[in-house]
């Protein structure tokens, strides 16, 4: 009769204590789901921006505009630098970038050749459209350039 009581006590007391002990191990403390960095919130607190200034700063970063207020200019530069993706590094990243540039050069040359020949159906419109859209995404770089004193 003592074995069932010992098993019940171990299950009722030992299992929760073991779970708490296991959850406090170093491995679990490194995992913080839902704790992503709030870049905009950090910039707003650091520069003391109000709601209207936040809207102007976000607009300037998105479209690469210059703002007049020096405090907002500093916030635009901080937010734009934080929003730029880190460039890929390594040998394979270089190979991919060189390959993409070579493909784009060939596509533009083909488009020019097809246009000169008058064959509008042979122009790679989708490649040129995607290349143009990639070029539009330079708002943060323009914002940094235009708002750096």
Coordinates of N, CA and C in Angstrom, one line a residue:
X1 N 0.8 -1.2 0.0 CA 0.0 0.0 0.0 C 0.9 1.3 0.0
X2 N 2.1 1.2 0.4 CA 3.0 2.4 0.5 C 3.5 2.8 -0.9
X3 N 3.6 1.8 -1.8 CA 4.1 2.1 -3.2 C 3.2 3.0 -3.9
X4 N 1.9 2.7 -3.9 CA 1.0 3.7 -4.6 C 1.0 5.1 -4.0
X5 N 1.1 5.2 -2.7 CA 1.2 6.5 -2.1 C 2.5 7.2 -2.5
X6 N 3.6 6.5 -2.5 CA 4.9 7.1 -2.9 C 4.8 7.6 -4.4
X7 N 4.2 6.8 -5.3 CA 4.1 7.1 -6.7 C 3.2 8.4 -6.8
X8 N 2.1 8.5 -6.1 CA 1.2 9.6 -6.2 C 1.9 10.9 -5.7
X9 N 2.7 10.7 -4.6 CA 3.4 11.9 -4.0 C 4.5 12.4 -5.0
X10 N 5.2 11.4 -5.6 CA 6.2 11.8 -6.5 C 5.6 12.5 -7.7
X11 N 4.5 12.0 -8.2 CA 3.8 12.6 -9.4 C 3.3 14.0 -9.0
X12 N 2.7 14.1 -7.9 CA 2.0 15.4 -7.5 C 3.1 16.5 -7.1
X13 N 4.2 16.0 -6.5 CA 5.1 17.0 -6.0 C 6.4 17.0 -6.8
X14 N 6.9 15.9 -7.1 CA 8.2 15.8 -7.9 C 8.1 16.3 -9.3
X15 N 7.0 15.9 -10.0 CA 6.9 16.3 -11.4 C 6.8 17.9 -11.5
X16 N 6.0 18.6 -10.8 CA 6.0 20.1 -10.9 C 7.4 20.7 -10.5
X17 N 8.0 20.1 -9.4 CA 9.3 20.7 -9.0 C 10.3 20.4 -10.1
X18 N 10.3 19.2 -10.7 CA 11.2 18.9 -11.8 C 11.0 19.8 -13.0
X19 N 9.7 20.1 -13.3 CA 9.4 21.0 -14.4 C 9.9 22.4 -14.2
X20 N 9.8 22.9 -12.9 CA 10.3 24.3 -12.6 C 11.8 24.3 -12.7
X21 N 12.4 23.3 -12.2 CA 13.9 23.2 -12.2 C 14.4 23.2 -13.7
X22 N 13.7 22.4 -14.5 CA 14.1 22.2 -15.9 C 13.9 23.5 -16.7
X23 N 12.8 24.3 -16.3 CA 12.5 25.5 -17.0 C 13.5 26.6 -16.7
X24 N 14.2 26.5 -15.6 CA 15.1 27.6 -15.2 C 16.5 27.3 -15.6
X25 N 16.7 26.3 -16.4 CA 18.1 26.0 -16.9 C 18.5 27.1 -17.9
X26 N 19.8 27.2 -18.1 CA 20.3 28.3 -18.9 C 19.8 28.2 -20.3
X27 N 19.7 27.0 -20.9 CA 19.2 26.9 -22.3 C 17.9 27.6 -22.5
X28 N 16.9 27.4 -21.6 CA 15.6 28.0 -21.8 C 15.6 29.5 -21.6
X29 N 16.5 30.0 -20.8 CA 16.6 31.4 -20.5 C 17.0 32.2 -21.8
X30 N 17.7 31.6 -22.7 CA 18.2 32.2 -23.9 C 17.0 32.4 -24.9
X31 N 16.0 31.6 -24.8 CA 14.9 31.6 -25.8 C 13.9 32.7 -25.3
X32 N 13.7 33.7 -26.0 CA 12.7 34.7 -25.6 C 11.7 35.0 -26.8
X33 N 10.8 34.1 -26.9 CA 9.8 34.3 -28.0 C 9.0 35.6 -27.8
X34 N 8.8 36.3 -28.9 CA 8.0 37.5 -28.8 C 8.8 38.7 -28.3
X35 N 10.1 38.5 -28.2 CA 10.9 39.6 -27.7 C 11.8 40.2 -28.8
X36 N 11.2 40.5 -29.9 CA 12.0 41.1 -31.0 C 12.3 42.5 -30.6
X37 N 13.3 43.0 -31.2 CA 13.8 44.4 -31.0 C 12.8 45.4 -31.6
X38 N 12.4 46.4 -30.9 CA 11.5 47.4 -31.3 C 12.4 48.6 -31.7
X39 N 12.8 48.6 -33.0 CA 13.7 49.6 -33.5 C 13.1 51.0 -33.5
X40 N 11.8 51.1 -34.0 CA 11.1 52.4 -34.0 C 10.9 52.9 -32.6
X41 N 10.5 52.1 -31.7 CA 10.3 52.5 -30.3 C 11.6 53.0 -29.6
X42 N 12.7 52.3 -29.9 CA 14.0 52.8 -29.4 C 14.4 54.2 -30.0
X43 N 14.2 54.4 -31.3 CA 14.5 55.6 -31.9 C 13.6 56.8 -31.3
X44 N 12.3 56.5 -31.2 CA 11.4 57.4 -30.6 C 11.8 57.9 -29.2
X45 N 12.1 56.9 -28.4 CA 12.5 57.2 -27.0 C 13.9 58.0 -27.0
X46 N 14.8 57.6 -27.8 CA 16.1 58.2 -27.8 C 16.1 59.7 -28.2
X47 N 15.2 60.0 -29.2 CA 15.1 61.3 -29.7 C 14.0 62.1 -29.2
X48 N 13.1 61.5 -28.4 CA 11.9 62.2 -27.9 C 11.0 62.8 -28.9
X49 N 10.5 61.9 -29.8 CA 9.7 62.3 -30.9 C 8.2 62.2 -30.5
X50 N 7.4 63.1 -31.0 CA 5.9 63.0 -30.8 C 5.3 62.3 -32.0
X51 N 4.0 62.1 -32.0 CA 3.3 61.4 -33.0 C 3.5 62.0 -34.4
X52 N 3.4 63.3 -34.6 CA 3.6 63.9 -35.9 C 5.0 63.7 -36.4
X53 N 5.9 63.9 -35.5 CA 7.4 63.7 -35.9 C 7.6 62.2 -36.2
X54 N 7.0 61.3 -35.6 CA 7.2 59.9 -35.9 C 6.7 59.6 -37.3
X55 N 5.6 60.2 -37.7 CA 5.1 60.0 -39.1 C 6.0 60.6 -40.1
X56 N 6.6 61.8 -39.8 CA 7.5 62.4 -40.7 C 8.8 61.6 -40.8
X57 N 9.3 61.1 -39.7 CA 10.5 60.3 -39.7 C 10.3 59.0 -40.6
X58 N 9.2 58.3 -40.3 CA 8.9 57.1 -41.1 C 8.8 57.4 -42.6
X59 N 8.1 58.5 -42.9 CA 7.9 58.8 -44.3 C 9.3 59.2 -45.0
X60 N 10.1 59.9 -44.2 CA 11.4 60.2 -44.8 C 12.3 59.0 -45.0
X61 N 12.2 58.0 -44.1 CA 13.0 56.8 -44.2 C 12.5 56.0 -45.4
X62 N 11.2 55.9 -45.5 CA 10.6 55.1 -46.6 C 10.9 55.7 -48.0
X63 N 10.8 57.0 -48.1 CA 10.9 57.6 -49.5 C 12.2 58.3 -49.7
X64 N 13.1 58.3 -48.7 CA 14.4 58.9 -48.9 C 14.3 60.4 -48.9
X65 N 13.5 61.0 -48.1 CA 13.3 62.5 -48.1 C 14.2 63.1 -47.0
X66 N 14.4 64.4 -47.2 CA 15.1 65.2 -46.2 C 14.1 65.9 -45.3
X67 N 14.4 65.9 -44.0 CA 13.6 66.7 -43.1 C 14.3 67.9 -42.5
X68 N 13.6 68.9 -42.0 CA 14.3 70.1 -41.6 C 14.7 70.2 -40.2
X69 N 14.0 69.6 -39.3 CA 14.3 69.6 -37.9 C 15.6 68.7 -37.6
X70 N 16.6 69.3 -36.9 CA 17.8 68.5 -36.7 C 17.6 67.3 -35.9
X71 N 16.7 67.3 -34.9 CA 16.4 66.2 -34.1 C 15.7 65.1 -34.9
X72 N 14.8 65.5 -35.8 CA 14.2 64.5 -36.7 C 15.2 63.9 -37.7
X73 N 16.1 64.8 -38.2 CA 17.2 64.3 -39.1 C 18.0 63.2 -38.4
X74 N 18.4 63.4 -37.2 CA 19.1 62.4 -36.5 C 18.3 61.1 -36.3
X75 N 17.0 61.3 -36.0 CA 16.2 60.1 -35.9 C 16.0 59.3 -37.2
X76 N 15.9 60.1 -38.3 CA 15.8 59.5 -39.6 C 17.1 58.6 -39.9
X77 N 18.2 59.2 -39.6 CA 19.5 58.5 -39.9 C 19.6 57.2 -39.0
X78 N 19.2 57.3 -37.7 CA 19.2 56.2 -36.9 C 18.3 55.1 -37.3
X79 N 17.1 55.5 -37.7 CA 16.1 54.5 -38.1 C 16.5 53.9 -39.4
X80 N 17.0 54.7 -40.4 CA 17.4 54.1 -41.7 C 18.6 53.2 -41.5
X81 N 19.5 53.5 -40.7 CA 20.7 52.6 -40.5 C 20.2 51.3 -39.8
X82 N 19.2 51.4 -38.9 CA 18.7 50.1 -38.3 C 17.9 49.3 -39.2
X83 N 17.2 49.9 -40.2 CA 16.4 49.2 -41.1 C 17.1 48.6 -42.3
X84 N 18.3 49.0 -42.5 CA 19.0 48.4 -43.7 C 19.4 47.0 -43.3
X85 N 19.2 46.1 -44.2 CA 19.7 44.7 -44.0 C 21.2 44.6 -44.0
X86 N 21.7 43.7 -43.2 CA 23.1 43.5 -43.3 C 23.5 42.8 -44.6
X87 N 24.5 43.3 -45.2 CA 24.9 42.7 -46.5 C 25.4 41.3 -46.3
X88 N 25.0 40.4 -47.2 CA 25.5 39.0 -47.0 C 27.0 39.0 -47.2
X89 N 27.6 38.1 -46.5 CA 29.1 38.0 -46.6 C 29.5 36.5 -47.0
X90 N 30.7 36.4 -47.4 CA 31.1 35.1 -47.8 C 31.3 34.9 -49.3
X91 N 31.9 33.8 -49.7 CA 32.1 33.6 -51.1 C 30.9 33.3 -51.9
X92 N 29.9 32.6 -51.3 CA 28.7 32.3 -52.1 C 27.9 33.6 -52.3
X93 N 27.9 34.5 -51.3 CA 27.2 35.8 -51.5 C 27.8 36.6 -52.6
X94 N 29.1 36.6 -52.7 CA 29.7 37.3 -53.8 C 29.4 36.6 -55.2
X95 N 29.4 35.3 -55.2 CA 29.0 34.6 -56.5 C 27.6 35.0 -56.9
X96 N 26.6 35.0 -55.9 CA 25.3 35.3 -56.2 C 25.1 36.7 -56.7
X97 N 25.8 37.7 -56.1 CA 25.7 39.1 -56.5 C 26.3 39.3 -57.9
X98 N 27.4 38.7 -58.1 CA 28.1 38.8 -59.5 C 27.2 38.2 -60.5
X99 N 26.6 37.0 -60.2 CA 25.7 36.4 -61.1 C 24.4 37.2 -61.4
X100 N 23.9 37.8 -60.4 CA 22.7 38.6 -60.6 C 23.0 39.9 -61.4
X101 N 24.1 40.5 -61.1 CA 24.5 41.7 -61.9 C 24.8 41.3 -63.4
X102 N 25.4 40.2 -63.6 CA 25.7 39.7 -65.0 C 24.4 39.4 -65.7
X103 N 23.4 38.8 -65.0 CA 22.1 38.5 -65.6 C 21.4 39.8 -66.0
X104 N 21.5 40.8 -65.1 CA 20.8 42.0 -65.3 C 21.4 42.8 -66.5
X105 N 22.7 42.7 -66.6 CA 23.4 43.4 -67.7 C 23.0 42.7 -69.1
X106 N 22.9 41.4 -69.1 CA 22.5 40.7 -70.3 C 21.1 41.0 -70.6
X107 N 20.2 41.1 -69.6 CA 18.8 41.4 -69.8 C 18.6 42.8 -70.4
X108 N 19.4 43.8 -69.9 CA 19.3 45.1 -70.4 C 19.8 45.2 -71.8
X109 N 20.9 44.5 -72.1 CA 21.5 44.5 -73.4 C 20.5 43.8 -74.4
X110 N 19.8 42.8 -74.0 CA 18.8 42.1 -74.8 C 17.6 43.0 -75.0
X111 N 17.2 43.8 -74.0 CA 16.1 44.7 -74.2 C 16.5 45.8 -75.2
X112 N 17.7 46.4 -75.1 CA 18.1 47.4 -76.0 C 18.2 46.8 -77.4
X113 N 18.7 45.7 -77.6 CA 18.8 45.0 -78.9 C 17.5 44.8 -79.5
X114 N 16.5 44.3 -78.7 CA 15.2 44.0 -79.2 C 14.5 45.3 -79.5
X115 N 14.7 46.3 -78.8 CA 14.1 47.6 -79.1 C 14.6 48.2 -80.4
X116 N 15.9 48.1 -80.6 CA 16.5 48.6 -81.8 C 16.0 47.9 -83.0
X117 N 15.8 46.6 -82.9 CA 15.3 45.8 -84.0 C 13.8 45.9 -84.2
X118 N 13.1 46.6 -83.2 CA 11.7 46.8 -83.3 C 10.9 45.6 -82.9
X119 N 11.5 44.6 -82.2 CA 10.7 43.4 -81.8 C 10.4 43.6 -80.3
X120 N 9.3 44.3 -80.1 CA 8.8 44.6 -78.7 C 8.4 43.3 -77.9
X121 N 8.0 42.3 -78.6 CA 7.6 41.1 -77.9 C 8.8 40.3 -77.3
X122 N 10.0 40.6 -77.7 CA 11.2 39.9 -77.2 C 11.8 40.7 -76.0
X123 N 11.3 41.8 -75.7 CA 11.9 42.6 -74.5 C 11.5 41.8 -73.2
X124 N 12.5 41.6 -72.4 CA 12.2 40.9 -71.1 C 11.6 41.9 -70.1
X125 N 10.3 42.2 -70.2 CA 9.7 43.2 -69.4 C 9.7 42.8 -67.9
X126 N 9.4 41.6 -67.6 CA 9.4 41.2 -66.2 C 10.7 41.4 -65.5
X127 N 11.8 41.1 -66.2 CA 13.1 41.2 -65.6 C 13.4 42.7 -65.4
X128 N 13.1 43.5 -66.3 CA 13.3 45.0 -66.2 C 12.4 45.6 -65.1
X129 N 11.2 45.1 -65.0 CA 10.3 45.5 -63.9 C 10.8 45.2 -62.5
X130 N 11.3 43.9 -62.4 CA 11.8 43.5 -61.1 C 13.1 44.3 -60.7
X131 N 13.9 44.6 -61.7 CA 15.1 45.3 -61.5 C 14.8 46.8 -61.1
X132 N 13.8 47.3 -61.7 CA 13.3 48.7 -61.3 C 12.7 48.7 -59.9
X133 N 12.0 47.7 -59.5 CA 11.5 47.6 -58.2 C 12.5 47.4 -57.1
X134 N 13.6 46.7 -57.5 CA 14.7 46.6 -56.5 C 15.4 47.9 -56.3
X135 N 15.5 48.7 -57.4 CA 16.1 50.0 -57.3 C 15.2 51.0 -56.5
X136 N 13.9 50.8 -56.4 CA 13.1 51.7 -55.7 C 13.3 51.5 -54.2
X137 N 13.8 50.3 -53.7 CA 14.0 50.1 -52.3 C 15.2 50.8 -51.7
X138 N 15.7 51.8 -52.3 CA 16.8 52.5 -51.8 C 16.4 53.7 -50.9
X139 N 15.2 53.8 -50.4 CA 14.8 54.9 -49.6 C 15.6 55.1 -48.3
X140 N 15.9 54.0 -47.6 CA 16.8 54.2 -46.4 C 18.2 54.8 -46.7
X141 N 18.8 54.3 -47.8 CA 20.1 54.8 -48.2 C 20.0 56.3 -48.6
X142 N 19.0 56.6 -49.4 CA 18.8 58.1 -49.7 C 18.5 58.9 -48.5
X143 N 17.8 58.4 -47.6 CA 17.5 59.1 -46.3 C 18.7 59.4 -45.5
X144 N 19.6 58.4 -45.5 CA 20.9 58.6 -44.7 C 21.7 59.6 -45.4
X145 N 21.8 59.5 -46.7 CA 22.6 60.5 -47.5 C 22.1 61.9 -47.4
X146 N 20.8 62.1 -47.4 CA 20.2 63.4 -47.4 C 20.1 64.0 -46.0
X147 N 20.1 63.2 -45.0 CA 19.9 63.7 -43.7 C 21.1 63.7 -42.8
X148 N 22.2 63.3 -43.3 CA 23.5 63.3 -42.6 C 24.1 64.7 -42.7
X149 N 24.4 65.2 -41.6 CA 25.0 66.6 -41.6 C 26.5 66.5 -41.8

